[in-house]
Amino acid sequence: MEAKSLVGLVPPKLWRPESSSSLLIAGPCSAESPEQLMKVAAELKQTNRVHYLRAGIWKPRTTPGSFQGFGVEGLGWLRDVKQETGMPISTEVGSEKHVYEALKFGVDMVWIGARTVANPFAMQEIAEALRGTDIPVLVKNPLSPDLDLWEGAIRRLHNVGLRKIGAIHRGFSWWGKSIFRNQPFWKLPLELKEKYPNLPVICDPSHISGNRGLVPFVAKRGVDLGFDGLIVEVHPEPTKALSDAAQQLTPEEFVNLLTFIDSIGSPEQTYPDELLNELRAEVDIMDDLLLWALSNRMELSERIASVKSNRNMSVLQSKRWNQVLDRVTDTGEKSGLRAGFIRKLYNAIHKESISVQNELLEKI
Ligand code: PEP
Ligand code: MN
């Protein structure tokens, strides 16, 4: 997408007078009861670090029949907690109706979930409902690793005049297995930050990790990579949570996370084993992608072999091959790969492809 600047964005430190440069949002995945909310809010307030309490009221669940959130009833609980503790409150909105309800109950910040962001109709409707309001709005990345879709949603909010806008990196869906619930593909949010230096991008280590053991390390990685804050799921009794039980931290674990992200030292020094595991998990995903691409490429070569044979063309078409080699070398070099390596790699792929095509033609 063409990088027009997002003019006039207000930085998070002006969203709340007391917020430092790093925005911290914490709270349960879902609001489950007045007691649960009050308990976790009291603990989070004690840390003196959390700027907004989070709690999902409307839960976009993958599977029908799963817990869908308490809706407007939960908004009443959130409002009471705000009154009692003075903590600003935030929740997810997925429609214009959600926006109106949230505003009615004095919600101080809203975020738009990964499933909604990918729907331009819903995004436009939400943007129109927010027109003229002054609350911050955070936009999660869409499930698919598609920067344009993420940017498009952000621009819709900017276009209606909103200026307290931020992005949340919550990881991306992927078909391969990995230690992450949602793959971080760190390059994508960093690209967004680079394109829009005034857009705050915060990290959601809970939804990236999917399990509480990994959350502090992903949070620290986000901080070390220069993200502008964190949104972390914290529940008084995570194992009994009605949604995302595996990834929520206890308040005590959250306090430990804060100490950990404050610790000085590079990830290589502070948590080398976990960093290595994370990086290897990312490499495994890339290998899956390479193998997927190679097997699809080989299937296409087989189709091409049968077309060539019908047209009495020889398997080796030098002109076409030179064009392929030039194109991939050029594209590879633009991505920082050395031309010699690309040529070696593609010569090997080509050799295999010719040999598969020849074998196939012998059988015909
Ligand atoms: C959430 O924050 O609880 C949530 C549903 O997130 P996401 O939209 O990232 O899945
Ligand atoms: Mn959740």
Coordinates of C-alpha atoms and ligand atoms in Angstrom, one line a residue:
M1 CA 0.0 0.0 0.0
E2 CA 1.2 3.5 -0.8
A3 CA 2.7 5.0 2.4
K4 CA 0.8 8.2 3.0
S5 CA 1.6 9.5 6.5
L6 CA -1.0 9.3 9.2
V7 CA -1.0 13.0 9.9
G8 CA -1.5 14.4 13.4
L9 CA -1.5 11.2 15.5
V10 CA -1.6 11.8 19.3
P11 CA 1.1 9.7 21.1
P12 CA 0.0 7.4 23.9
K13 CA 1.7 9.5 26.6
L14 CA -1.0 12.1 25.9
W15 CA -3.9 9.5 26.0
R16 CA -3.5 9.3 29.7
P17 CA -1.6 12.0 31.6
E18 CA 0.2 9.5 33.8
S19 CA 1.3 7.1 31.0
S20 CA 5.0 6.9 30.3
S21 CA 6.2 6.3 26.8
S22 CA 5.4 2.6 27.0
L23 CA 1.7 1.7 27.1
L24 CA 0.6 -1.1 29.3
I25 CA -2.8 -2.8 29.1
A26 CA -3.7 -5.8 31.2
G27 CA -6.7 -7.8 32.3
P28 CA -8.6 -11.0 31.6
C29 CA -9.4 -12.3 28.2
S30 CA -13.1 -12.0 29.1
A31 CA -15.1 -10.3 31.8
E32 CA -16.6 -13.3 33.6
S33 CA -18.1 -11.9 36.8
P34 CA -18.1 -8.7 38.9
E35 CA -15.9 -10.4 41.5
Q36 CA -13.3 -11.7 38.9
L37 CA -13.0 -8.2 37.4
M38 CA -12.7 -6.4 40.7
K39 CA -10.2 -8.9 42.0
V40 CA -7.9 -8.7 39.0
A41 CA -8.3 -4.9 38.7
A42 CA -7.3 -4.4 42.3
E43 CA -4.1 -6.5 41.8
L44 CA -3.2 -4.7 38.6
K45 CA -3.8 -1.3 40.1
Q46 CA -1.3 -2.2 42.8
T47 CA 1.5 -2.5 40.2
N48 CA 1.1 1.2 39.5
R49 CA 2.1 0.4 35.9
V50 CA -1.1 -0.5 34.1
H51 CA -2.8 2.3 32.1
Y52 CA -5.9 0.4 31.0
L53 CA -7.8 -2.6 32.3
R54 CA -8.7 -4.9 29.5
A55 CA -11.7 -7.4 29.4
G56 CA -13.5 -8.9 26.5
I57 CA -17.3 -8.4 26.6
W58 CA -18.2 -9.7 23.1
K59 CA -16.0 -12.7 22.3
P60 CA -15.5 -13.6 18.6
R61 CA -15.1 -17.3 19.0
T62 CA -13.9 -19.7 16.3
T63 CA -16.3 -22.5 17.4
P64 CA -20.1 -22.0 17.7
G65 CA -21.3 -22.9 21.2
S66 CA -18.1 -21.6 22.9
F67 CA -18.5 -18.9 25.5
Q68 CA -19.4 -15.7 23.7
G69 CA -18.9 -13.2 26.5
F70 CA -21.5 -11.5 28.8
G71 CA -22.3 -8.6 26.5
V72 CA -23.9 -5.5 27.9
E73 CA -24.1 -7.1 31.4
G74 CA -20.3 -7.2 31.5
L75 CA -20.1 -3.6 30.5
G76 CA -21.9 -2.7 33.7
W77 CA -19.3 -4.7 35.7
L78 CA -16.5 -2.9 33.9
R79 CA -18.1 0.5 34.7
D80 CA -18.4 -0.4 38.4
V81 CA -14.7 -1.5 38.5
K82 CA -13.7 1.8 36.9
Q83 CA -15.8 3.7 39.5
E84 CA -14.3 1.6 42.4
T85 CA -10.7 1.6 41.4
G86 CA -10.4 4.6 39.1
M87 CA -8.8 2.3 36.5
P88 CA -9.6 3.3 32.8
I89 CA -11.3 0.4 31.1
S90 CA -11.0 -1.0 27.6
T91 CA -12.8 -3.7 25.5
E92 CA -13.1 -5.1 22.0
V93 CA -15.7 -3.8 19.6
G94 CA -16.8 -5.7 16.5
S95 CA -19.7 -3.7 15.3
E96 CA -21.3 -0.2 15.4
K97 CA -23.7 -1.4 18.1
H98 CA -20.8 -2.5 20.2
V99 CA -19.2 1.0 19.9
Y100 CA -22.4 2.7 21.0
E101 CA -22.9 0.4 24.0
A102 CA -19.2 0.8 25.0
L103 CA -19.4 4.6 24.8
K104 CA -22.6 4.5 26.9
F105 CA -20.8 2.7 29.7
G106 CA -17.8 5.0 29.7
V107 CA -15.3 2.7 28.1
D108 CA -12.0 4.7 27.8
M109 CA -10.4 2.8 25.0
V110 CA -11.5 0.2 22.5
W111 CA -9.7 -2.3 20.3
I112 CA -10.7 -4.0 17.2
G113 CA -10.1 -7.8 17.0
A114 CA -8.1 -9.8 14.5
R115 CA -11.3 -11.2 12.9
T116 CA -13.0 -7.9 12.5
V117 CA -10.0 -6.0 11.0
A118 CA -10.2 -8.1 7.9
N119 CA -13.8 -7.0 7.2
P120 CA -13.8 -3.6 5.5
F121 CA -17.6 -3.3 5.9
A122 CA -17.3 -3.8 9.7
M123 CA -14.3 -1.5 9.9
Q124 CA -16.0 1.3 8.0
E125 CA -19.1 0.9 10.2
I126 CA -17.0 1.0 13.4
A127 CA -15.0 4.0 12.1
E128 CA -18.3 5.9 11.4
A129 CA -19.6 5.1 14.9
L130 CA -16.4 6.4 16.4
R131 CA -16.4 9.6 14.4
G132 CA -16.3 12.6 16.7
T133 CA -15.2 10.7 19.8
D134 CA -11.9 11.2 21.5
I135 CA -11.1 7.7 22.9
P136 CA -8.0 5.8 21.7
V137 CA -8.6 2.9 19.3
L138 CA -6.2 0.1 18.8
V139 CA -6.3 -2.1 15.8
K140 CA -5.1 -5.7 16.0
N141 CA -3.4 -7.2 13.0
P142 CA -5.7 -9.4 10.8
L143 CA -5.3 -13.2 11.1
S144 CA -3.6 -13.4 7.7
P145 CA -0.1 -11.9 7.3
D146 CA -1.4 -9.1 5.2
L147 CA 0.0 -5.6 6.0
D148 CA -2.3 -3.9 3.5
L149 CA -5.4 -5.1 5.3
W150 CA -4.0 -3.9 8.7
E151 CA -3.1 -0.5 7.3
G152 CA -6.4 -0.2 5.5
A153 CA -8.3 -0.7 8.8
I154 CA -6.1 1.9 10.5
R155 CA -6.6 4.4 7.6
R156 CA -10.4 4.0 7.8
L157 CA -10.2 5.2 11.4
H158 CA -7.8 8.0 10.5
N159 CA -10.0 9.1 7.6
V160 CA -13.0 9.8 10.0
G161 CA -10.8 12.1 12.0
L162 CA -9.6 9.8 14.8
R163 CA -6.1 10.7 16.0
K164 CA -5.5 8.5 19.0
I165 CA -4.8 5.3 17.0
G166 CA -2.5 2.5 17.7
A167 CA -1.8 -1.0 16.3
I168 CA -1.6 -4.3 18.2
H169 CA 0.7 -7.1 17.0
R170 CA -1.0 -10.4 18.1
G171 CA 0.6 -12.8 15.6
F172 CA -0.7 -14.4 12.4
S173 CA -2.5 -17.6 11.6
W174 CA -0.4 -20.3 9.9
W175 CA -1.1 -23.9 8.9
G176 CA 2.1 -25.3 10.2
K177 CA 2.7 -26.5 13.7
S178 CA 4.8 -24.3 16.0
I179 CA 5.4 -23.4 19.6
F180 CA 3.4 -20.2 19.0
R181 CA -0.4 -20.1 18.9
N182 CA -0.1 -17.2 16.3
Q183 CA 3.1 -16.8 14.4
P184 CA 4.9 -13.5 15.2
F185 CA 6.5 -12.8 11.8
W186 CA 8.2 -9.9 13.5
K187 CA 9.2 -8.4 10.2
L188 CA 5.6 -7.4 9.4
P189 CA 4.8 -5.2 12.5
L190 CA 8.3 -3.8 12.2
E191 CA 7.6 -2.8 8.6
L192 CA 4.4 -1.1 9.8
K193 CA 6.4 0.8 12.4
E194 CA 9.0 1.8 9.8
K195 CA 6.3 3.0 7.4
Y196 CA 4.5 5.0 10.1
P197 CA 7.0 6.1 12.7
N198 CA 4.3 8.1 14.6
L199 CA 2.0 5.1 14.9
P200 CA 2.3 3.3 18.2
V201 CA 2.6 -0.4 17.8
I202 CA 2.2 -2.6 20.9
C203 CA 2.8 -6.3 21.3
D204 CA 0.2 -8.8 22.5
P205 CA 2.4 -11.6 23.8
S206 CA -0.6 -13.6 25.1
H207 CA -2.2 -14.3 21.8
I208 CA 1.2 -14.8 20.1
S209 CA 2.2 -17.4 22.7
G210 CA -1.0 -19.2 23.4
N211 CA 0.6 -20.6 26.6
R212 CA 1.6 -18.8 29.7
G213 CA 5.1 -20.2 29.8
L214 CA 6.1 -18.4 26.7
V215 CA 4.4 -15.0 27.4
P216 CA 7.2 -13.3 29.4
F217 CA 9.8 -14.1 26.7
V218 CA 7.6 -12.9 23.8
A219 CA 6.8 -9.8 25.8
K220 CA 10.5 -9.2 26.4
R221 CA 11.3 -9.8 22.8
G222 CA 8.6 -7.2 21.8
V223 CA 10.1 -4.7 24.2
D224 CA 13.6 -5.3 22.9
L225 CA 12.5 -4.9 19.3
G226 CA 11.2 -1.5 20.2
F227 CA 7.4 -2.0 20.4
D228 CA 5.6 0.9 22.1
G229 CA 3.9 -1.2 24.8
L230 CA 2.2 -4.4 25.7
I231 CA -1.3 -5.8 26.1
V232 CA -1.3 -8.9 28.4
E233 CA -4.0 -11.2 29.5
V234 CA -4.1 -11.6 33.3
H235 CA -6.8 -13.6 35.2
P236 CA -7.1 -14.2 39.0
E237 CA -7.5 -17.9 38.3
P238 CA -6.3 -18.6 34.7
T239 CA -6.9 -22.3 34.7
K240 CA -10.6 -21.7 35.3
A241 CA -10.9 -19.0 32.7
L242 CA -13.9 -19.2 30.3
S243 CA -11.7 -18.3 27.3
D244 CA -8.0 -18.5 26.6
A245 CA -7.2 -20.4 29.8
A246 CA -3.8 -21.6 28.7
Q247 CA -2.3 -18.2 28.0
Q248 CA -3.5 -16.0 30.8
L249 CA -1.1 -15.1 33.7
T250 CA -1.9 -14.9 37.3
P251 CA -1.4 -11.4 38.8
E252 CA 1.8 -12.7 40.5
E253 CA 3.1 -14.0 37.2
F254 CA 2.3 -10.6 35.6
V255 CA 4.4 -8.8 38.3
N256 CA 7.3 -11.2 37.5
L257 CA 6.8 -10.4 33.8
L258 CA 7.2 -6.7 34.6
T259 CA 10.4 -7.3 36.5
F260 CA 11.6 -9.4 33.6
I261 CA 10.9 -6.8 30.9
D262 CA 12.6 -4.2 33.0
S263 CA 15.8 -6.3 33.3
I264 CA 18.7 -4.9 31.3
G265 CA 20.7 -7.0 28.9
S266 CA 20.1 -8.3 25.4
P267 CA 17.8 -11.3 24.9
E268 CA 21.0 -13.3 24.0
Q269 CA 22.2 -12.7 27.6
T270 CA 18.9 -12.7 29.5
Y271 CA 17.1 -15.7 28.0
P272 CA 19.3 -17.5 25.5
D273 CA 17.5 -20.8 25.6
E274 CA 14.0 -19.4 25.0
L275 CA 15.3 -17.1 22.3
L276 CA 16.9 -20.0 20.5
N277 CA 13.6 -21.9 20.7
E278 CA 11.7 -19.0 19.4
L279 CA 14.0 -18.4 16.5
R280 CA 14.1 -22.1 15.6
A281 CA 10.3 -22.2 15.7
E282 CA 10.3 -19.3 13.2
V283 CA 12.9 -21.1 11.0
D284 CA 10.7 -24.3 11.0
I285 CA 7.8 -22.3 9.7
M286 CA 10.0 -20.8 6.9
D287 CA 11.1 -24.4 6.0
D288 CA 7.5 -25.6 5.8
L289 CA 6.9 -22.6 3.5
L290 CA 9.9 -23.5 1.3
L291 CA 8.9 -27.1 1.0
W292 CA 5.3 -26.2 0.3
A293 CA 6.5 -23.8 -2.5
L294 CA 8.9 -26.4 -3.9
S295 CA 6.3 -29.2 -4.0
N296 CA 3.8 -26.9 -5.7
R297 CA 6.4 -25.7 -8.1
M298 CA 7.2 -29.3 -9.0
E299 CA 3.6 -30.1 -9.6
L300 CA 3.4 -27.2 -12.0
S301 CA 6.4 -28.4 -13.9
E302 CA 4.7 -31.7 -14.4
R303 CA 1.7 -30.0 -15.9
I304 CA 4.0 -28.0 -18.1
A305 CA 5.7 -31.2 -19.2
S306 CA 2.5 -32.7 -20.5
V307 CA 1.6 -29.4 -22.3
K308 CA 5.1 -29.4 -23.9
S309 CA 4.8 -33.0 -25.0
N310 CA 1.4 -32.4 -26.7
R311 CA 2.9 -29.5 -28.6
N312 CA 6.1 -31.5 -29.5
M313 CA 8.3 -29.0 -27.6
S314 CA 11.5 -30.1 -26.0
V315 CA 11.6 -30.2 -22.2
L316 CA 14.4 -27.7 -21.9
Q317 CA 13.4 -24.3 -23.1
S318 CA 16.6 -22.2 -22.7
K319 CA 15.1 -18.8 -23.4
R320 CA 12.4 -19.3 -20.8
W321 CA 14.9 -20.7 -18.3
N322 CA 17.2 -17.6 -18.7
Q323 CA 14.2 -15.4 -18.1
V324 CA 13.3 -17.3 -14.9
L325 CA 16.9 -17.1 -13.7
D326 CA 17.1 -13.4 -14.3
R327 CA 13.8 -12.7 -12.6
V328 CA 14.6 -14.7 -9.5
T329 CA 18.1 -13.4 -9.2
D330 CA 16.8 -9.8 -9.4
T331 CA 14.0 -10.4 -6.9
G332 CA 16.3 -12.3 -4.6
E333 CA 18.9 -9.6 -4.6
K334 CA 16.3 -7.0 -3.8
S335 CA 15.5 -9.2 -0.7
G336 CA 19.2 -9.2 0.3
L337 CA 20.1 -12.6 -1.0
R338 CA 23.4 -13.1 -2.9
A339 CA 23.1 -13.7 -6.7
G340 CA 25.5 -16.6 -6.6
F341 CA 23.4 -18.5 -4.1
I342 CA 20.2 -17.8 -6.0
R343 CA 21.7 -19.2 -9.2
K344 CA 23.0 -22.3 -7.4
L345 CA 19.7 -22.9 -5.8
Y346 CA 17.7 -22.4 -8.9
N347 CA 20.1 -24.6 -11.0
A348 CA 19.4 -27.4 -8.6
I349 CA 15.7 -26.8 -8.7
H350 CA 15.8 -26.7 -12.5
K351 CA 17.8 -29.8 -12.8
E352 CA 15.3 -31.7 -10.6
S353 CA 12.4 -30.2 -12.6
I354 CA 13.9 -31.3 -15.9
S355 CA 14.6 -34.7 -14.7
V356 CA 11.1 -35.1 -13.3
Q357 CA 9.6 -33.9 -16.6
N358 CA 11.8 -36.3 -18.6
E359 CA 10.8 -39.3 -16.4
L360 CA 7.2 -38.3 -16.9
L361 CA 7.5 -38.1 -20.7
E362 CA 9.2 -41.5 -20.8
K363 CA 6.1 -43.0 -19.2
I364 CA 3.7 -41.4 -21.7
Ligands
PEP1 C1 -8.7 -11.0 22.7 O1 -7.9 -10.0 22.8 O2 -9.1 -11.6 23.6 C2 -9.0 -11.5 21.3 C3 -10.1 -12.1 21.0 O3 -7.9 -11.2 20.5 P1 -7.7 -11.5 18.9 O4 -8.7 -10.6 18.2 O5 -6.3 -11.0 18.8 O6 -7.9 -13.0 18.7
MN2 MN -8.0 -13.7 24.5

